[in-house]
Amino acid sequence: MKNNKKLIIGILVTSLVISVATFSYALWQKYFTQSGENTTTTANCFNVTYTGGNAVTLTGVVPQTDEEGMQNTKPYEVTITNSCPNTVVYNVVLNKSKSSTLTDNHVKVTTGAVPKLLSNTEKIPTNTSSGQVPSGYTNGTSNIISKSFVGPNETKKVKVKTWMDNATTTTEGQNKTFNYKVSIETTATSQTPELESVNILGKNYPVITATPDFTKGFPNSNTSEDDKKNLSGLYQSYDDDGDTYYFRGAVTNNYVDFAGKTWRILRINGDGTIRLILNENLNETKAFNTTYSGYQYVGYTRDNSSPCTNASPCKSTYSLSNNSFTMTPSGTPSDIKNYLENWYQESLARIEVNGKKADEYIATTTFCNDTSYGSGTEDTGTVYYGPRERIVTNKKPSLECPDPTKQGSGTRNYGGVYKLKIGLINGDELNMGGYSWNSPYA
């Protein structure tokens, strides 16, 4: 959008922390592990294809930053097809070979856009009795690197990337190797899905696999009652943390009562938490910034001491004991940031919910203030930012947040990727939910 527009925006609280149920590694689970054969099939309706063939080996590599690793690493791809009548929950497991000499705390891994050290992922306990890991591997060297689910008649791809972490010293990384196999661990039976997000939403809303027409507001005056019924519900996409599932259209069964207030479920975030939007207006005339004479005023924070990127997001941390927020790295807050966090402190954080403070249930998760350039430059006096290019020009909204240092010229010290307790719904989320910026449905 042009930089001189005031934004009239409602409140969005990030996510209730929804715990992920522990998987019991019992005999009912099915294991699909690459072993030289490209395809493994079971139950005649659940198929896993490993396009990379045999095991993956890292050798002769050099340490890379997260940005370099994301850009330079060729992914190992797994395709999951579910033609079963039920939702299937799965783990993506990285099984490290006993012969590997590079330690887990020097290996970065991702199946989405946010890399983690392998040492920070969930290790499968050594006392499991499944006996399903590949020859030459042990459960003690197997880690769950992501969890998700695939709906009925749905196909999805999992892309695994690994590289040597940039903090690895010459001594720690020289002449070291890292060998692994990827396995998909899941059940193709009628077991109750283990992910809490699926338990909450999947029972009432099967995932709709059709691609919406984002040029049309939905529903609109021309939408038939059948289309409202058939095309409203839960859709799948992906964000910087993994697979995400969002509500679109004439949805009426996504209300949640929390902390004495009524909310609506906006989407399941890629990290498994659930994003709620408050079902009321707090101050419908509150501007994003009352001053908008410069480009930096489109930033949720500006004059940041370092750019807010996926690799190093800007984080606003709340202290329940001090009832205050601290921003790292430092930056000048927007007017709306101050307003939202003041409201959080005064009206939400300390409310009692089942013997705890409301804040203890609310996650810190990813928010995008996309200040990447779509077209124009500051020199011309007009800048159209990434959201306008995606939504209005290309008609393809996205929940991935572009790196503000990689778009256009120069490094921007405003906006970008944030980790927050409370924030705003953005244009892409509005578009995916059913709003349109395109005539005649605007």
C-alpha positions in Angstrom: 0.0 0.0 0.0 1.1 3.6 -0.3 3.1 4.7 2.7 0.8 7.6 3.6 -2.2 5.5 4.4 -3.5 5.3 8.0 -4.5 1.8 8.8 -7.8 1.3 10.7 -7.3 -2.2 12.2 -8.9 -4.3 14.9 -7.2 -6.2 17.7 -5.7 -9.7 17.1 -4.4 -11.8 19.9 -1.9 -14.4 18.8 -2.6 -17.9 20.1 -3.7 -20.0 22.9 -1.1 -22.5 23.7 -2.5 -25.8 22.5 -0.4 -28.6 23.8 0.6 -31.4 21.4 -0.3 -34.8 22.7 2.6 -37.1 23.2 2.8 -39.9 20.6 3.0 -43.3 22.0 5.4 -45.3 19.9 3.3 -48.4 19.9 2.7 -51.2 17.4 -0.3 -49.5 15.8 1.9 -47.0 14.2 3.0 -47.4 10.6 6.5 -46.5 9.6 7.4 -45.4 6.0 11.2 -45.2 5.7 13.3 -44.6 2.7 15.3 -47.8 2.0 16.3 -47.5 -1.6 12.8 -48.1 -2.9 11.0 -45.0 -3.9 7.5 -45.9 -2.8 6.0 -47.5 0.2 2.2 -48.2 0.3 -0.1 -49.5 3.0 -3.8 -50.0 3.5 -4.3 -49.3 -0.2 -5.1 -45.7 0.6 -2.0 -44.1 2.2 1.1 -43.7 0.1 4.5 -42.1 0.9 7.1 -41.5 -1.9 10.7 -40.6 -1.1 12.0 -38.8 -4.2 15.6 -38.6 -2.9 16.2 -42.4 -3.0 18.7 -43.6 -0.4 20.1 -41.9 2.7 21.3 -38.3 2.8 24.9 -37.4 3.5 26.5 -34.1 4.6 30.2 -34.2 3.9 32.8 -31.6 2.8 30.4 -28.8 3.7 31.1 -25.5 5.3 29.1 -23.6 8.0 26.3 -21.5 6.6 24.0 -18.9 8.0 20.3 -19.7 8.1 19.7 -17.5 5.1 22.5 -19.2 3.1 21.3 -22.6 4.2 17.7 -21.9 3.2 18.8 -20.6 -0.2 21.6 -23.0 -1.1 20.4 -26.3 0.3 18.6 -28.7 -2.1 15.7 -30.2 -0.2 15.1 -33.9 0.3 11.4 -34.3 -0.7 8.8 -36.7 0.6 5.3 -36.8 -1.0 2.4 -38.0 1.2 -0.9 -39.0 -0.5 -3.9 -39.8 1.7 -6.9 -41.3 -0.1 -8.2 -42.7 3.2 -11.5 -41.4 4.5 -10.0 -40.1 7.7 -7.4 -37.5 8.6 -3.9 -38.9 9.2 -1.4 -37.5 11.6 2.3 -38.0 11.0 5.7 -37.2 12.3 8.7 -36.4 10.1 11.6 -38.1 11.7 15.3 -37.7 11.0 17.2 -40.9 11.8 20.9 -40.2 12.2 23.4 -43.0 11.3 25.7 -44.3 14.0 28.6 -43.5 11.7 27.9 -39.7 11.8 30.6 -37.7 13.5 29.0 -34.2 13.4 27.0 -33.6 16.6 23.4 -32.5 16.7 24.1 -29.1 18.0 26.0 -28.2 14.8 23.2 -29.4 12.4 20.4 -27.1 11.3 17.2 -28.7 10.0 13.9 -27.4 8.7 10.8 -28.6 6.9 9.4 -25.1 6.5 11.0 -21.7 6.7 12.2 -21.6 10.3 15.3 -23.7 10.9 16.2 -25.3 14.2 19.2 -27.0 15.6 18.7 -30.7 15.5 19.6 -30.8 19.2 16.6 -28.6 19.9 14.1 -31.0 18.3 12.2 -33.8 20.1 14.3 -36.9 20.5 12.5 -40.3 20.3 13.1 -42.1 23.6 15.7 -44.9 23.5 13.4 -47.3 25.3 10.7 -47.4 22.6 9.9 -50.9 21.4 8.8 -50.3 17.9 11.9 -51.7 16.3 11.1 -49.9 13.1 14.1 -47.7 12.5 16.4 -48.5 9.6 19.4 -50.9 9.8 22.4 -49.0 11.2 20.3 -46.5 13.1 18.9 -46.5 16.6 15.9 -44.8 18.3 18.4 -42.9 20.4 19.5 -41.0 17.3 16.1 -40.4 15.9 14.5 -36.9 16.2 11.0 -35.7 15.4 11.7 -32.6 13.3 8.0 -31.7 12.5 4.5 -32.9 13.1 1.5 -32.3 10.9 -1.5 -34.0 9.4 -2.9 -34.7 5.9 -6.6 -34.7 5.3 -8.7 -37.1 3.3 -8.0 -37.2 -0.4 -5.1 -34.8 0.1 -1.5 -34.8 -1.2 1.2 -32.8 0.4 5.0 -32.5 0.0 7.5 -32.4 2.9 10.8 -30.8 2.1 13.7 -31.5 4.5 16.7 -29.2 4.4 19.9 -29.7 6.6 23.2 -27.8 6.7 26.1 -27.1 9.1 25.3 -24.3 11.5 27.2 -21.1 11.0 28.4 -21.1 14.6 30.4 -24.4 14.1 34.1 -23.8 14.5 36.8 -25.4 12.3 37.7 -27.9 15.0 34.0 -28.9 15.5 33.2 -29.2 11.8 36.4 -30.2 9.9 36.4 -33.7 8.4 33.0 -34.5 10.0 30.2 -36.3 8.3 26.5 -36.5 9.0 24.4 -39.3 7.5 20.7 -39.7 8.0 17.4 -41.1 6.6 14.0 -39.5 6.7 11.0 -41.5 7.9 7.3 -40.7 8.1 5.7 -42.2 11.2 2.0 -42.2 11.4 -1.2 -44.2 11.6 -3.4 -44.9 8.5 -6.1 -46.4 10.7 -9.1 -44.7 12.4 -7.1 -43.7 15.4 -8.1 -40.3 17.0 -5.6 -37.7 15.6 -3.0 -36.9 18.1 -2.4 -33.2 17.3 -4.6 -31.1 19.6 -5.3 -28.6 16.7 -6.8 -31.4 14.7 -8.9 -32.6 17.6 -10.3 -29.1 17.9 -10.9 -28.3 14.3 -10.7 -31.4 12.2 -13.8 -33.1 13.7 -16.1 -30.2 12.6 -14.3 -29.1 9.5 -12.7 -31.4 7.0 -9.8 -29.7 5.1 -10.9 -28.2 1.8 -8.3 -28.9 -0.8 -9.6 -26.6 -3.6 -7.7 -23.4 -4.3 -10.0 -20.4 -3.6 -10.6 -17.6 -6.0 -8.9 -14.8 -4.1 -10.1 -12.1 -6.5 -13.7 -12.4 -5.3 -14.9 -11.6 -1.8 -16.5 -14.7 -0.4 -19.3 -15.1 0.2 -20.8 -12.3 -1.8 -24.3 -11.4 -3.1 -23.9 -13.8 -6.0 -22.8 -16.8 -3.9 -25.3 -19.6 -3.9 -26.3 -21.2 -0.6 -24.7 -24.5 -1.9 -21.4 -22.8 -2.5 -21.5 -21.1 0.9 -21.9 -24.5 2.4 -19.4 -26.4 0.2 -16.7 -23.7 0.0 -16.7 -22.3 3.5 -14.5 -24.0 6.1 -10.9 -24.9 6.8 -8.3 -24.5 4.0 -4.6 -25.4 4.0 -1.6 -23.3 3.3 1.8 -22.8 4.8 3.6 -20.1 6.8 7.2 -19.6 8.0 6.7 -22.2 10.7 5.1 -25.0 8.6 1.7 -26.1 7.5 -1.2 -23.7 8.5 -4.9 -24.2 8.3 -7.2 -21.1 7.9 -10.9 -20.5 8.0 -12.6 -18.9 5.0 -16.1 -17.9 4.1 -19.4 -18.3 5.9 -18.1 -20.0 9.0 -20.2 -20.0 12.2 -18.6 -22.7 14.3 -15.2 -21.2 15.1 -16.1 -19.2 18.3 -14.1 -19.6 21.5 -14.7 -18.2 25.0 -11.5 -17.3 26.7 -10.7 -14.9 29.7 -14.3 -13.7 29.8 -14.2 -12.6 26.1 -15.5 -14.0 22.8 -13.0 -14.8 20.1 -13.0 -16.5 16.7 -10.4 -18.9 15.5 -8.6 -17.3 12.6 -6.2 -20.2 11.8 -3.9 -22.9 13.1 -0.4 -21.5 12.9 2.5 -23.5 11.4 3.9 -24.0 14.9 0.7 -25.7 16.0 -0.7 -22.9 18.1 -4.1 -21.4 17.3 -4.6 -17.8 16.4 -7.7 -16.0 17.8 -9.2 -12.7 16.8 -11.3 -10.8 19.3 -14.9 -10.7 18.3 -15.4 -7.0 19.0 -14.0 -3.6 18.2 -11.9 -2.0 20.9 -11.3 1.3 19.2 -12.4 1.4 15.6 -10.6 4.7 14.8 -7.2 3.8 16.2 -4.5 4.5 13.6 -1.4 2.4 13.0 0.6 5.6 13.5 -0.7 9.1 13.9 2.5 10.4 12.1 3.0 9.0 8.6 5.4 11.5 6.9 8.1 8.9 6.3 8.4 5.4 5.0 9.5 4.1 8.4 6.1 4.7 9.8 4.7 1.6 8.1 6.8 -0.4 10.6 5.3 -2.1 13.6 8.6 -0.9 15.1 11.1 1.5 13.4 14.7 2.6 13.9 15.4 -1.1 14.9 19.0 -1.7 16.0 19.0 -4.7 13.6 16.6 -6.0 10.8 13.7 -8.2 11.8 14.2 -11.3 9.8 13.1 -14.9 9.9 16.5 -15.9 11.1 16.6 -13.1 13.7 13.0 -11.9 14.4 12.3 -8.9 16.6 10.6 -10.2 19.8 8.4 -8.4 22.3 8.6 -10.4 25.5 6.0 -10.0 28.3 6.8 -10.3 32.0 3.8 -11.4 34.1 5.6 -10.4 37.3 6.4 -6.9 36.1 3.4 -6.5 33.8 5.6 -5.1 31.1 6.9 -5.8 27.6 10.5 -5.7 26.5 11.5 -5.4 22.9 14.7 -7.1 21.5 16.4 -5.8 19.5 15.5 -2.3 20.4 13.3 -0.2 18.2 10.7 2.7 18.3 7.2 1.2 18.7 4.3 2.2 16.5 1.3 3.8 18.1 -0.7 0.6 17.5 2.0 -1.5 19.2 1.8 0.6 22.3 -2.0 0.5 22.2 -2.2 -3.3 21.8 0.3 -4.1 24.5 -1.3 -1.6 27.0 -4.6 -3.3 26.4 -3.0 -6.7 26.9 -1.6 -5.6 30.2 -4.7 -4.0 31.5 -7.5 -6.1 30.1 -6.2 -9.6 29.4 -2.9 -10.8 30.8 -3.9 -11.1 34.5 -7.4 -12.4 34.1 -7.9 -15.7 36.0 -8.5 -18.8 33.8 -8.8 -22.2 35.5 -6.5 -21.1 38.3 -3.9 -19.5 36.1 -3.3 -16.1 34.6 -4.5 -15.7 31.0 -1.0 -14.9 29.9 0.2 -18.4 30.8 -2.0 -19.8 28.0 -1.0 -17.3 25.3 1.9 -18.2 23.0 4.6 -16.0 21.5 4.4 -16.7 17.8 5.2 -15.2 14.4 3.6 -12.1 13.0 4.5 -10.5 9.7 4.7 -6.7 9.1 5.8 -7.0 5.4 7.9 -4.0 4.4 9.4 -5.7 1.4 9.2 -3.5 -1.7 6.7 -4.6 -4.4 7.3 -1.6 -6.8 8.4 2.0 -6.6 11.2 3.4 -4.6 11.5 6.0 -1.8 13.2 8.3 -4.3 10.0 8.4 -6.4 7.9 9.3 -3.4 5.7 6.3 -3.7 6.3 2.7 -2.6 3.9 -0.2 -3.1 4.8 -2.9 -0.6 4.7 -6.6 -1.0 1.1 -7.2 0.3 -0.3 -5.0 -2.4 1.7 -6.7 -5.1 0.5 -10.2 -3.9 -3.1 -9.4 -3.2 -4.1 -6.7 -5.7 -1.6 -7.3 -8.6 -0.9 -11.0 -8.5 -4.0 -12.2 -6.7 -1.9 -14.7 -4.7 -1.8 -14.0 -0.9 0.8 -15.7 1.1 1.4 -16.3 4.8 5.2 -16.4 4.4 7.0 -13.3 5.5 9.6 -11.9 3.0 13.0 -10.9 4.4 13.0 -7.1 4.5 16.7 -7.1 3.7 16.3 -9.0 0.5 13.7 -7.0 -1.3 14.5 -3.8 -3.2 17.5 -1.7 -2.3 19.1 -1.3 1.1 18.4 -2.7 4.5 15.2 -1.5 6.2 15.2 -0.9 9.9 11.4 -0.9 10.1 8.9 -3.7 10.0 9.7 -7.4 9.1 9.2 -10.6 11.1 8.1 -10.4 14.8 7.5 -12.8 17.6 4.6 -11.4 19.6 1.9 -12.2 22.2 -0.5 -9.8 20.6 -0.6 -8.2 17.1 -2.8 -7.5 14.1 -4.4 -9.4 11.4 -2.7 -8.6 8.1 -3.9 -8.1 4.5 -3.0 -11.6 3.4 -5.0 -13.2 6.2 -8.0 -11.0 5.4 -7.8 -11.9 1.8 -7.5 -15.6 2.5 -10.4 -15.4 5.0 -12.8 -14.0 2.4 -12.1 -10.3 1.8 -11.1 -9.0 -1.6 -9.3 -5.9 -2.8 -10.4 -6.4 -6.4 -13.4 -4.8 -8.1 -16.3 -5.4 -8.1 -15.9 -7.4 -4.9 -13.6 -4.9 -3.1 
